[in-house]
Amino acid sequence: MLEGILIGLGTALSLTNILMVIGGCLIGTFIGMLPGLGPMSIIAIMIPVAISLGDPSAALILLAGVYYGAIFGGSTSSILLNAPGVAGTVASSFDGYPMARAGKAGKALTIAAIASFAGGTIGALLLMIFAPALSSVALLFHSAEYFALMVVGLSAIAAFAGTGQVAKAILMTLLGLIMATVGEGALFNMPRFTMGVMDLQSGFSFITLAMAMFALPEALFLVMHPPKAAGSAEDGKIKDLRISRDEARQIAPVIGRQSLQGFFIGVLPGAGATIASFLGYAVERNLATKEEQAEFGKGSIKGLAAPETANNAACTGSFVPLLTLGIPGSGTTAILLGALVALNVTPGPRLMLDDPQIFWAVIISMYIGNLVLLILNLPLIPYIAKVLEVPRNYLIPFIFFFTLMGAYIGQNNATELLILVGFGFCATLLRFADYPLAPLLIGFILGSMLEDNFSRAMQLYDGLGFLLERPMTLALLVLAAVLVVLPTYRARRARLRQAGIADGD
Amino acid sequence: MTLTLTKDLTRRAVMAAASLTLATLTVATPTWAEEKIADSIHFLIPGGAGGGWDGTARGTGEALTKAGLVGTASFENMSGGGGGKAIGYLIENADSNHGTLMVNSTPIVIRSLTGVFPHNFRDLTLVAGTIGDYAAIVVGKDSSINSMSDLLAAYQANPRKTAIGGGSVPGGMDHLVAAMVMKAAGEDPTGVKYIPYDAGGKAMAALLSGEIAALSTGFSEAVDLANAGEVKIIGVTANDRVAAYESAPTMQEQGIDASFVNWRGFFAAPGLPADKLAMYEAAIAKMYDTPEWEEVRARNGWVNIHNSGADFKTFLEGQEKAIGDLMKELGFL
């Protein structure tokens, strides 16, 4: 292994390859900030450039840089504008955006950068040590377990049900699950609930819905409720990057746990960064103390660090099935697989033996990519955060433009704009009625995977037999129940105790 | 969204890539090796950039222009309705689209049978089928199954635990191939447990994890997987062994009379003038002899299966009947 690391270092540390990493990170960060252009799109755009380099190692190093840059760039729009461009950064907006609204944009971006760095680096370390051994773990999960894992992911909604809004959060989740059924799925050869509209045949697109649920209502609220005092964007704090020693102590264990958890979820083909970020959010909220729990959803640094760490660690984890089995576990790795094949590299069990320099160069370039990203971006954060200092009469039209463009660019289809505005209007009404919108999006994102895997398990076992025949499925479902019931129970007991004290007075 | 997220994101990604490359839509010709047959062709692609249709159209355009058969080629991605949107567009705007060729493939037959879109290939002008891919049944490298007869024995021993997976919906191409093969082997095709996956990678993971016993997939994809040491190809739906992977046995030689080709080809707007049709047919026919086409073909691992004019119509009608009969038997029609 040591020999391999040295080969990888030798390859990755050449001048051209370092320039590739730096260029890739910069391109990735800037394009990644545009919603609608997630890591996958950017990698797809960069593949012809990478292939024209001719050298597989240099090409992969460039793409790895683009990948990391894009993930970080995506978090930026989530945090600053509440406009998550990819599903993996939705959870980052839950606490990142409230922090930015509270004038702590610089700090939020710094936490995101550090958490991403740590998640990616620890993930790469785990990848290096355990990749060959983990290839069998990737195959432990059958459809039944994936179904159970999606249920665990859904338990993240409990985070939004804390303040006596259990019924509302569940209602919104169900609405999201229902919306996920629209269109032509993997399981039926007939489109469902399209009402004959051809544009709905592929279902609602994630990006349109994310913009409609988060970014558009937010921009409308900014129009209707101008910030009252200087408490928000204008007091100069937004450029402040510093994290206090106390805050560092708070997020360190979160980053440690979520690096591991995120990595292992990423190893499972098909689970990926989105599930990892939701699960990370849910688990950390459950582990937090009661005072910290109240902060979740309102700008908790733990609530931001958890999904940011987890989604980066999961991205690295998804390289395990790609490199060792040739199985792309996510959309991004599927595109990378295409690039590898075009470069005459066949990922699979033989990659490590046949082309060790490529295998190790990819892993080493992950470290370098992460490091370069941190070094490049920390100085840039004050400038990126300045977006929020743009006067509101310029900023709000900009957000509208950004939102509409994000929805259009994904599909090249003007109907998406109508859907966006329609849903955006409904979402604004729901916000007036104090319904949380995040559970809707979580339900929508997880809904189709939940349904597909459930139906497959039902077909394979001719019914619900898989619940008993596959113990891991049952264990995961029990975990999900605990994650949902425990916080509700604790909140209820706390309320009762308070009531009791009041009675005693 | 009932496509899974991954698929949705992939499509979104490639579409985004497409929109950014709008500026480079037109490919100019560097050389004039052949006599120019057409000034320009506009390729209409009913799906996003990066998919099979897209690769076929762009590869064909590249070969035609580089070989000098066509002056310039432009490309337009119009996804929606599983390809139905582009077909509808071509029919509604037929008069202004005499310079347009639309790429399509086997799903146009399947989807017009199921009524996913209201038109079928007869509503368009048939230009030519150009390339194809056979289908294959594969098993994991460590599987105890080594041939179709092993798979049939396992199926007969325990039909409910011998599931065959594929990357298409039930009633889609991978399912039809699996059913066709089992039927030709003397089994009841409705009894075969077919498990659909939404992406090739997930179906592969399911195969290697033992969730499914065998996988129905495209031959070129199967060859890639076999070369990577992941799977064994136990049957190909070609009539003779395919040069790209000689050791894969055909269904025919194992006594299973099943053959299937997933073709790709080009269509033009209805009412296309005969001289224009002849021009496109000639350009495509000449393309096969050029080194530029050979380069594109080899790079993508395509198999030349050229059906022009009346032959294309006969071929499509034959496939429509075979698939329609099978779908009726399976209860999808």
PDB file of N, CA and C in Angstrom, chain B residues 46-131:
ATOM      1  N   PRO B  46     -34.608  13.437 -29.136  1.00  0.00           N
ATOM      2  CA  PRO B  46     -35.766  13.488 -28.235  1.00  0.00           C
ATOM      3  C   PRO B  46     -35.414  13.353 -26.757  1.00  0.00           C
ATOM      4  N   GLY B  47     -34.145  13.283 -26.411  1.00  0.00           N
ATOM      5  CA  GLY B  47     -33.749  13.173 -25.008  1.00  0.00           C
ATOM      6  C   GLY B  47     -32.609  14.115 -24.709  1.00  0.00           C
ATOM      7  N   GLY B  48     -32.105  14.038 -23.480  1.00  0.00           N
ATOM      8  CA  GLY B  48     -31.045  14.941 -23.052  1.00  0.00           C
ATOM      9  C   GLY B  48     -29.699  14.592 -23.643  1.00  0.00           C
ATOM     10  N   ALA B  49     -28.745  15.506 -23.472  1.00  0.00           N
ATOM     11  CA  ALA B  49     -27.384  15.257 -23.931  1.00  0.00           C
ATOM     12  C   ALA B  49     -26.773  14.139 -23.098  1.00  0.00           C
ATOM     13  N   GLY B  50     -25.970  13.315 -23.720  1.00  0.00           N
ATOM     14  CA  GLY B  50     -25.274  12.276 -22.972  1.00  0.00           C
ATOM     15  C   GLY B  50     -25.920  10.909 -23.030  1.00  0.00           C
ATOM     16  N   GLY B  51     -27.192  10.825 -23.450  1.00  0.00           N
ATOM     17  CA  GLY B  51     -27.854   9.529 -23.530  1.00  0.00           C
ATOM     18  C   GLY B  51     -27.522   8.821 -24.834  1.00  0.00           C
ATOM     19  N   GLY B  52     -28.156   7.665 -25.031  1.00  0.00           N
ATOM     20  CA  GLY B  52     -27.894   6.875 -26.228  1.00  0.00           C
ATOM     21  C   GLY B  52     -28.309   7.587 -27.505  1.00  0.00           C
ATOM     22  N   TRP B  53     -29.479   8.213 -27.480  1.00  0.00           N
ATOM     23  CA  TRP B  53     -29.952   8.942 -28.654  1.00  0.00           C
ATOM     24  C   TRP B  53     -28.995  10.072 -29.009  1.00  0.00           C
ATOM     25  N   ASP B  54     -28.572  10.773 -27.971  1.00  0.00           N
ATOM     26  CA  ASP B  54     -27.695  11.921 -28.166  1.00  0.00           C
ATOM     27  C   ASP B  54     -26.379  11.480 -28.786  1.00  0.00           C
ATOM     28  N   GLY B  55     -25.804  10.395 -28.245  1.00  0.00           N
ATOM     29  CA  GLY B  55     -24.534   9.896 -28.766  1.00  0.00           C
ATOM     30  C   GLY B  55     -24.655   9.472 -30.214  1.00  0.00           C
ATOM     31  N   THR B  56     -25.791   8.836 -30.540  1.00  0.00           N
ATOM     32  CA  THR B  56     -25.988   8.373 -31.906  1.00  0.00           C
ATOM     33  C   THR B  56     -26.063   9.552 -32.869  1.00  0.00           C
ATOM     34  N   ALA B  57     -26.866  10.557 -32.519  1.00  0.00           N
ATOM     35  CA  ALA B  57     -27.026  11.703 -33.410  1.00  0.00           C
ATOM     36  C   ALA B  57     -25.710  12.464 -33.564  1.00  0.00           C
ATOM     37  N   ARG B  58     -25.053  12.719 -32.450  1.00  0.00           N
ATOM     38  CA  ARG B  58     -23.810  13.501 -32.524  1.00  0.00           C
ATOM     39  C   ARG B  58     -22.710  12.718 -33.229  1.00  0.00           C
ATOM     40  N   GLY B  59     -22.629  11.418 -33.000  1.00  0.00           N
ATOM     41  CA  GLY B  59     -21.624  10.595 -33.669  1.00  0.00           C
ATOM     42  C   GLY B  59     -21.869  10.545 -35.169  1.00  0.00           C
ATOM     43  N   THR B  60     -23.143  10.366 -35.544  1.00  0.00           N
ATOM     44  CA  THR B  60     -23.479  10.320 -36.966  1.00  0.00           C
ATOM     45  C   THR B  60     -23.179  11.666 -37.617  1.00  0.00           C
ATOM     46  N   GLY B  61     -23.564  12.751 -36.948  1.00  0.00           N
ATOM     47  CA  GLY B  61     -23.291  14.081 -37.484  1.00  0.00           C
ATOM     48  C   GLY B  61     -21.802  14.320 -37.651  1.00  0.00           C
ATOM     49  N   GLU B  62     -21.041  13.871 -36.654  1.00  0.00           N
ATOM     50  CA  GLU B  62     -19.586  14.044 -36.708  1.00  0.00           C
ATOM     51  C   GLU B  62     -19.003  13.304 -37.908  1.00  0.00           C
ATOM     52  N   ALA B  63     -19.428  12.033 -38.095  1.00  0.00           N
ATOM     53  CA  ALA B  63     -18.876  11.241 -39.195  1.00  0.00           C
ATOM     54  C   ALA B  63     -19.282  11.845 -40.538  1.00  0.00           C
ATOM     55  N   LEU B  64     -20.549  12.263 -40.651  1.00  0.00           N
ATOM     56  CA  LEU B  64     -21.030  12.800 -41.929  1.00  0.00           C
ATOM     57  C   LEU B  64     -20.296  14.082 -42.310  1.00  0.00           C
ATOM     58  N   THR B  65     -20.085  14.960 -41.332  1.00  0.00           N
ATOM     59  CA  THR B  65     -19.434  16.231 -41.668  1.00  0.00           C
ATOM     60  C   THR B  65     -17.945  16.045 -41.886  1.00  0.00           C
ATOM     61  N   LYS B  66     -17.303  15.242 -41.026  1.00  0.00           N
ATOM     62  CA  LYS B  66     -15.861  15.047 -41.181  1.00  0.00           C
ATOM     63  C   LYS B  66     -15.532  14.360 -42.496  1.00  0.00           C
ATOM     64  N   ALA B  67     -16.440  13.461 -42.914  1.00  0.00           N
ATOM     65  CA  ALA B  67     -16.187  12.767 -44.174  1.00  0.00           C
ATOM     66  C   ALA B  67     -16.525  13.641 -45.376  1.00  0.00           C
ATOM     67  N   GLY B  68     -17.156  14.793 -45.120  1.00  0.00           N
ATOM     68  CA  GLY B  68     -17.478  15.708 -46.209  1.00  0.00           C
ATOM     69  C   GLY B  68     -18.759  15.362 -46.944  1.00  0.00           C
ATOM     70  N   LEU B  69     -19.529  14.409 -46.404  1.00  0.00           N
ATOM     71  CA  LEU B  69     -20.792  14.053 -47.051  1.00  0.00           C
ATOM     72  C   LEU B  69     -21.851  15.124 -46.823  1.00  0.00           C
ATOM     73  N   VAL B  70     -21.729  15.804 -45.694  1.00  0.00           N
ATOM     74  CA  VAL B  70     -22.692  16.835 -45.331  1.00  0.00           C
ATOM     75  C   VAL B  70     -21.901  18.071 -44.926  1.00  0.00           C
ATOM     76  N   GLY B  71     -22.396  19.254 -45.322  1.00  0.00           N
ATOM     77  CA  GLY B  71     -21.666  20.482 -45.037  1.00  0.00           C
ATOM     78  C   GLY B  71     -21.566  20.744 -43.545  1.00  0.00           C
ATOM     79  N   THR B  72     -22.713  20.992 -42.916  1.00  0.00           N
ATOM     80  CA  THR B  72     -22.708  21.253 -41.486  1.00  0.00           C
ATOM     81  C   THR B  72     -23.812  20.450 -40.815  1.00  0.00           C
ATOM     82  N   ALA B  73     -23.586  20.150 -39.539  1.00  0.00           N
ATOM     83  CA  ALA B  73     -24.600  19.448 -38.758  1.00  0.00           C
ATOM     84  C   ALA B  73     -24.896  20.268 -37.523  1.00  0.00           C
ATOM     85  N   SER B  74     -26.179  20.399 -37.191  1.00  0.00           N
ATOM     86  CA  SER B  74     -26.528  21.061 -35.940  1.00  0.00           C
ATOM     87  C   SER B  74     -27.375  20.103 -35.123  1.00  0.00           C
ATOM     88  N   PHE B  75     -27.424  20.339 -33.807  1.00  0.00           N
ATOM     89  CA  PHE B  75     -28.089  19.394 -32.917  1.00  0.00           C
ATOM     90  C   PHE B  75     -29.020  20.133 -31.975  1.00  0.00           C
ATOM     91  N   GLU B  76     -30.170  19.520 -31.712  1.00  0.00           N
ATOM     92  CA  GLU B  76     -31.120  20.129 -30.780  1.00  0.00           C
ATOM     93  C   GLU B  76     -31.654  19.038 -29.866  1.00  0.00           C
ATOM     94  N   ASN B  77     -31.520  19.246 -28.561  1.00  0.00           N
ATOM     95  CA  ASN B  77     -32.081  18.299 -27.600  1.00  0.00           C
ATOM     96  C   ASN B  77     -33.467  18.754 -27.203  1.00  0.00           C
ATOM     97  N   MET B  78     -34.455  17.871 -27.392  1.00  0.00           N
ATOM     98  CA  MET B  78     -35.817  18.211 -26.984  1.00  0.00           C
ATOM     99  C   MET B  78     -36.366  17.031 -26.197  1.00  0.00           C
ATOM    100  N   SER B  79     -36.149  17.049 -24.872  1.00  0.00           N
ATOM    101  CA  SER B  79     -36.637  15.914 -24.096  1.00  0.00           C
ATOM    102  C   SER B  79     -38.040  16.199 -23.622  1.00  0.00           C
ATOM    103  N   GLY B  80     -38.726  15.175 -23.169  1.00  0.00           N
ATOM    104  CA  GLY B  80     -40.084  15.324 -22.663  1.00  0.00           C
ATOM    105  C   GLY B  80     -40.964  14.218 -23.175  1.00  0.00           C
ATOM    106  N   GLY B  81     -41.821  13.737 -22.290  1.00  0.00           N
ATOM    107  CA  GLY B  81     -42.775  12.704 -22.674  1.00  0.00           C
ATOM    108  C   GLY B  81     -42.114  11.453 -23.193  1.00  0.00           C
ATOM    109  N   GLY B  82     -40.946  11.095 -22.655  1.00  0.00           N
ATOM    110  CA  GLY B  82     -40.265   9.883 -23.087  1.00  0.00           C
ATOM    111  C   GLY B  82     -39.964   9.890 -24.574  1.00  0.00           C
ATOM    112  N   GLY B  83     -39.756  11.067 -25.135  1.00  0.00           N
ATOM    113  CA  GLY B  83     -39.468  11.182 -26.565  1.00  0.00           C
ATOM    114  C   GLY B  83     -40.674  11.653 -27.357  1.00  0.00           C
ATOM    115  N   GLY B  84     -41.854  11.583 -26.736  1.00  0.00           N
ATOM    116  CA  GLY B  84     -43.084  11.938 -27.441  1.00  0.00           C
ATOM    117  C   GLY B  84     -43.162  13.401 -27.827  1.00  0.00           C
ATOM    118  N   LYS B  85     -42.525  14.258 -27.029  1.00  0.00           N
ATOM    119  CA  LYS B  85     -42.589  15.684 -27.314  1.00  0.00           C
ATOM    120  C   LYS B  85     -41.924  16.006 -28.648  1.00  0.00           C
ATOM    121  N   ALA B  86     -40.751  15.407 -28.885  1.00  0.00           N
ATOM    122  CA  ALA B  86     -40.023  15.677 -30.126  1.00  0.00           C
ATOM    123  C   ALA B  86     -40.789  15.120 -31.325  1.00  0.00           C
ATOM    124  N   ILE B  87     -41.404  13.949 -31.157  1.00  0.00           N
ATOM    125  CA  ILE B  87     -42.168  13.361 -32.259  1.00  0.00           C
ATOM    126  C   ILE B  87     -43.348  14.271 -32.607  1.00  0.00           C
ATOM    127  N   GLY B  88     -44.047  14.716 -31.573  1.00  0.00           N
ATOM    128  CA  GLY B  88     -45.177  15.614 -31.798  1.00  0.00           C
ATOM    129  C   GLY B  88     -44.744  16.900 -32.483  1.00  0.00           C
ATOM    130  N   TYR B  89     -43.600  17.423 -32.054  1.00  0.00           N
ATOM    131  CA  TYR B  89     -43.071  18.661 -32.634  1.00  0.00           C
ATOM    132  C   TYR B  89     -42.783  18.469 -34.120  1.00  0.00           C
ATOM    133  N   LEU B  90     -42.154  17.339 -34.455  1.00  0.00           N
ATOM    134  CA  LEU B  90     -41.765  17.084 -35.844  1.00  0.00           C
ATOM    135  C   LEU B  90     -43.009  16.943 -36.725  1.00  0.00           C
ATOM    136  N   ILE B  91     -44.053  16.350 -36.183  1.00  0.00           N
ATOM    137  CA  ILE B  91     -45.268  16.160 -36.978  1.00  0.00           C
ATOM    138  C   ILE B  91     -46.020  17.488 -37.133  1.00  0.00           C
ATOM    139  N   GLU B  92     -46.117  18.243 -36.030  1.00  0.00           N
ATOM    140  CA  GLU B  92     -46.860  19.507 -36.091  1.00  0.00           C
ATOM    141  C   GLU B  92     -46.177  20.537 -36.978  1.00  0.00           C
ATOM    142  N   ASN B  93     -44.840  20.517 -36.978  1.00  0.00           N
ATOM    143  CA  ASN B  93     -44.109  21.514 -37.757  1.00  0.00           C
ATOM    144  C   ASN B  93     -43.421  20.867 -38.957  1.00  0.00           C
ATOM    145  N   ALA B  94     -44.134  19.938 -39.612  1.00  0.00           N
ATOM    146  CA  ALA B  94     -43.514  19.132 -40.671  1.00  0.00           C
ATOM    147  C   ALA B  94     -42.968  20.001 -41.804  1.00  0.00           C
ATOM    148  N   ASP B  95     -43.750  21.026 -42.204  1.00  0.00           N
ATOM    149  CA  ASP B  95     -43.366  21.783 -43.394  1.00  0.00           C
ATOM    150  C   ASP B  95     -42.068  22.552 -43.215  1.00  0.00           C
ATOM    151  N   SER B  96     -41.806  22.981 -41.988  1.00  0.00           N
ATOM    152  CA  SER B  96     -40.596  23.781 -41.779  1.00  0.00           C
ATOM    153  C   SER B  96     -39.419  22.904 -41.340  1.00  0.00           C
ATOM    154  N   ASN B  97     -39.613  21.590 -41.353  1.00  0.00           N
ATOM    155  CA  ASN B  97     -38.549  20.718 -40.856  1.00  0.00           C
ATOM    156  C   ASN B  97     -38.028  19.744 -41.907  1.00  0.00           C
ATOM    157  N   HIS B  98     -37.969  20.195 -43.141  1.00  0.00           N
ATOM    158  CA  HIS B  98     -37.458  19.294 -44.180  1.00  0.00           C
ATOM    159  C   HIS B  98     -35.960  19.062 -44.054  1.00  0.00           C
ATOM    160  N   GLY B  99     -35.303  19.911 -43.287  1.00  0.00           N
ATOM    161  CA  GLY B  99     -33.858  19.735 -43.091  1.00  0.00           C
ATOM    162  C   GLY B  99     -33.534  18.985 -41.808  1.00  0.00           C
ATOM    163  N   THR B 100     -34.561  18.398 -41.159  1.00  0.00           N
ATOM    164  CA  THR B 100     -34.361  17.808 -39.839  1.00  0.00           C
ATOM    165  C   THR B 100     -34.402  16.284 -39.890  1.00  0.00           C
ATOM    166  N   LEU B 101     -33.479  15.651 -39.196  1.00  0.00           N
ATOM    167  CA  LEU B 101     -33.551  14.208 -38.967  1.00  0.00           C
ATOM    168  C   LEU B 101     -33.672  13.974 -37.471  1.00  0.00           C
ATOM    169  N   MET B 102     -34.660  13.134 -37.080  1.00  0.00           N
ATOM    170  CA  MET B 102     -34.803  12.816 -35.666  1.00  0.00           C
ATOM    171  C   MET B 102     -34.246  11.422 -35.416  1.00  0.00           C
ATOM    172  N   VAL B 103     -33.454  11.288 -34.358  1.00  0.00           N
ATOM    173  CA  VAL B 103     -32.925   9.980 -33.993  1.00  0.00           C
ATOM    174  C   VAL B 103     -33.963   9.271 -33.125  1.00  0.00           C
ATOM    175  N   ASN B 104     -34.067   7.968 -33.264  1.00  0.00           N
ATOM    176  CA  ASN B 104     -34.930   7.199 -32.365  1.00  0.00           C
ATOM    177  C   ASN B 104     -34.457   5.754 -32.321  1.00  0.00           C
ATOM    178  N   SER B 105     -35.165   4.930 -31.562  1.00  0.00           N
ATOM    179  CA  SER B 105     -34.722   3.545 -31.398  1.00  0.00           C
ATOM    180  C   SER B 105     -35.904   2.672 -30.999  1.00  0.00           C
ATOM    181  N   THR B 106     -35.632   1.444 -30.585  1.00  0.00           N
ATOM    182  CA  THR B 106     -36.684   0.472 -30.282  1.00  0.00           C
ATOM    183  C   THR B 106     -37.827   1.030 -29.419  1.00  0.00           C
ATOM    184  N   PRO B 107     -37.563   1.865 -28.419  1.00  0.00           N
ATOM    185  CA  PRO B 107     -38.677   2.368 -27.602  1.00  0.00           C
ATOM    186  C   PRO B 107     -39.781   3.066 -28.396  1.00  0.00           C
ATOM    187  N   ILE B 108     -39.487   3.610 -29.590  1.00  0.00           N
ATOM    188  CA  ILE B 108     -40.580   4.265 -30.335  1.00  0.00           C
ATOM    189  C   ILE B 108     -41.639   3.221 -30.670  1.00  0.00           C
ATOM    190  N   VAL B 109     -41.209   1.989 -30.912  1.00  0.00           N
ATOM    191  CA  VAL B 109     -42.148   0.899 -31.201  1.00  0.00           C
ATOM    192  C   VAL B 109     -42.907   0.527 -29.923  1.00  0.00           C
ATOM    193  N   ILE B 110     -42.153   0.323 -28.827  1.00  0.00           N
ATOM    194  CA  ILE B 110     -42.767  -0.123 -27.577  1.00  0.00           C
ATOM    195  C   ILE B 110     -43.725   0.940 -27.044  1.00  0.00           C
ATOM    196  N   ARG B 111     -43.267   2.179 -27.048  1.00  0.00           N
ATOM    197  CA  ARG B 111     -44.070   3.224 -26.434  1.00  0.00           C
ATOM    198  C   ARG B 111     -45.293   3.595 -27.250  1.00  0.00           C
ATOM    199  N   SER B 112     -45.239   3.430 -28.582  1.00  0.00           N
ATOM    200  CA  SER B 112     -46.468   3.712 -29.312  1.00  0.00           C
ATOM    201  C   SER B 112     -47.449   2.557 -29.134  1.00  0.00           C
ATOM    202  N   LEU B 113     -46.935   1.348 -28.889  1.00  0.00           N
ATOM    203  CA  LEU B 113     -47.842   0.234 -28.601  1.00  0.00           C
ATOM    204  C   LEU B 113     -48.578   0.447 -27.285  1.00  0.00           C
ATOM    205  N   THR B 114     -47.834   0.901 -26.260  1.00  0.00           N
ATOM    206  CA  THR B 114     -48.476   1.089 -24.956  1.00  0.00           C
ATOM    207  C   THR B 114     -49.275   2.379 -24.902  1.00  0.00           C
ATOM    208  N   GLY B 115     -49.133   3.222 -25.915  1.00  0.00           N
ATOM    209  CA  GLY B 115     -49.901   4.458 -25.930  1.00  0.00           C
ATOM    210  C   GLY B 115     -49.311   5.558 -25.083  1.00  0.00           C
ATOM    211  N   VAL B 116     -48.025   5.443 -24.718  1.00  0.00           N
ATOM    212  CA  VAL B 116     -47.379   6.520 -23.964  1.00  0.00           C
ATOM    213  C   VAL B 116     -47.415   7.801 -24.781  1.00  0.00           C
ATOM    214  N   PHE B 117     -47.194   7.670 -26.114  1.00  0.00           N
ATOM    215  CA  PHE B 117     -47.461   8.820 -26.958  1.00  0.00           C
ATOM    216  C   PHE B 117     -48.384   8.418 -28.108  1.00  0.00           C
ATOM    217  N   PRO B 118     -49.116   9.374 -28.631  1.00  0.00           N
ATOM    218  CA  PRO B 118     -50.211   9.042 -29.549  1.00  0.00           C
ATOM    219  C   PRO B 118     -49.737   8.649 -30.955  1.00  0.00           C
ATOM    220  N   HIS B 119     -48.495   8.956 -31.314  1.00  0.00           N
ATOM    221  CA  HIS B 119     -48.060   8.689 -32.690  1.00  0.00           C
ATOM    222  C   HIS B 119     -47.299   7.371 -32.758  1.00  0.00           C
ATOM    223  N   ASN B 120     -47.066   6.883 -33.977  1.00  0.00           N
ATOM    224  CA  ASN B 120     -46.118   5.789 -34.126  1.00  0.00           C
ATOM    225  C   ASN B 120     -45.248   6.039 -35.351  1.00  0.00           C
ATOM    226  N   PHE B 121     -44.383   5.073 -35.670  1.00  0.00           N
ATOM    227  CA  PHE B 121     -43.385   5.344 -36.727  1.00  0.00           C
ATOM    228  C   PHE B 121     -44.029   5.599 -38.081  1.00  0.00           C
ATOM    229  N   ARG B 122     -45.277   5.128 -38.284  1.00  0.00           N
ATOM    230  CA  ARG B 122     -45.933   5.344 -39.577  1.00  0.00           C
ATOM    231  C   ARG B 122     -46.285   6.817 -39.804  1.00  0.00           C
ATOM    232  N   ASP B 123     -46.350   7.586 -38.731  1.00  0.00           N
ATOM    233  CA  ASP B 123     -46.671   9.011 -38.866  1.00  0.00           C
ATOM    234  C   ASP B 123     -45.461   9.822 -39.317  1.00  0.00           C
ATOM    235  N   LEU B 124     -44.302   9.173 -39.430  1.00  0.00           N
ATOM    236  CA  LEU B 124     -43.085   9.883 -39.793  1.00  0.00           C
ATOM    237  C   LEU B 124     -42.555   9.321 -41.116  1.00  0.00           C
ATOM    238  N   THR B 125     -41.601  10.028 -41.712  1.00  0.00           N
ATOM    239  CA  THR B 125     -40.931   9.488 -42.894  1.00  0.00           C
ATOM    240  C   THR B 125     -39.737   8.667 -42.421  1.00  0.00           C
ATOM    241  N   LEU B 126     -39.700   7.389 -42.815  1.00  0.00           N
ATOM    242  CA  LEU B 126     -38.607   6.528 -42.368  1.00  0.00           C
ATOM    243  C   LEU B 126     -37.380   6.799 -43.228  1.00  0.00           C
ATOM    244  N   VAL B 127     -36.259   7.065 -42.601  1.00  0.00           N
ATOM    245  CA  VAL B 127     -35.043   7.320 -43.370  1.00  0.00           C
ATOM    246  C   VAL B 127     -34.157   6.070 -43.361  1.00  0.00           C
ATOM    247  N   ALA B 128     -33.628   5.713 -42.203  1.00  0.00           N
ATOM    248  CA  ALA B 128     -32.795   4.510 -42.152  1.00  0.00           C
ATOM    249  C   ALA B 128     -32.533   4.082 -40.716  1.00  0.00           C
ATOM    250  N   GLY B 129     -32.466   2.771 -40.523  1.00  0.00           N
ATOM    251  CA  GLY B 129     -31.915   2.242 -39.286  1.00  0.00           C
ATOM    252  C   GLY B 129     -30.414   2.147 -39.506  1.00  0.00           C
ATOM    253  N   THR B 130     -29.611   2.635 -38.547  1.00  0.00           N
ATOM    254  CA  THR B 130     -28.178   2.718 -38.830  1.00  0.00           C
ATOM    255  C   THR B 130     -27.330   1.773 -37.986  1.00  0.00           C
ATOM    256  N   ILE B 131     -27.632   1.700 -36.701  1.00  0.00           N
ATOM    257  CA  ILE B 131     -26.798   0.845 -35.845  1.00  0.00           C
ATOM    258  C   ILE B 131     -27.702   0.044 -34.930  1.00  0.00           C
TER     259      ILE B 131
END
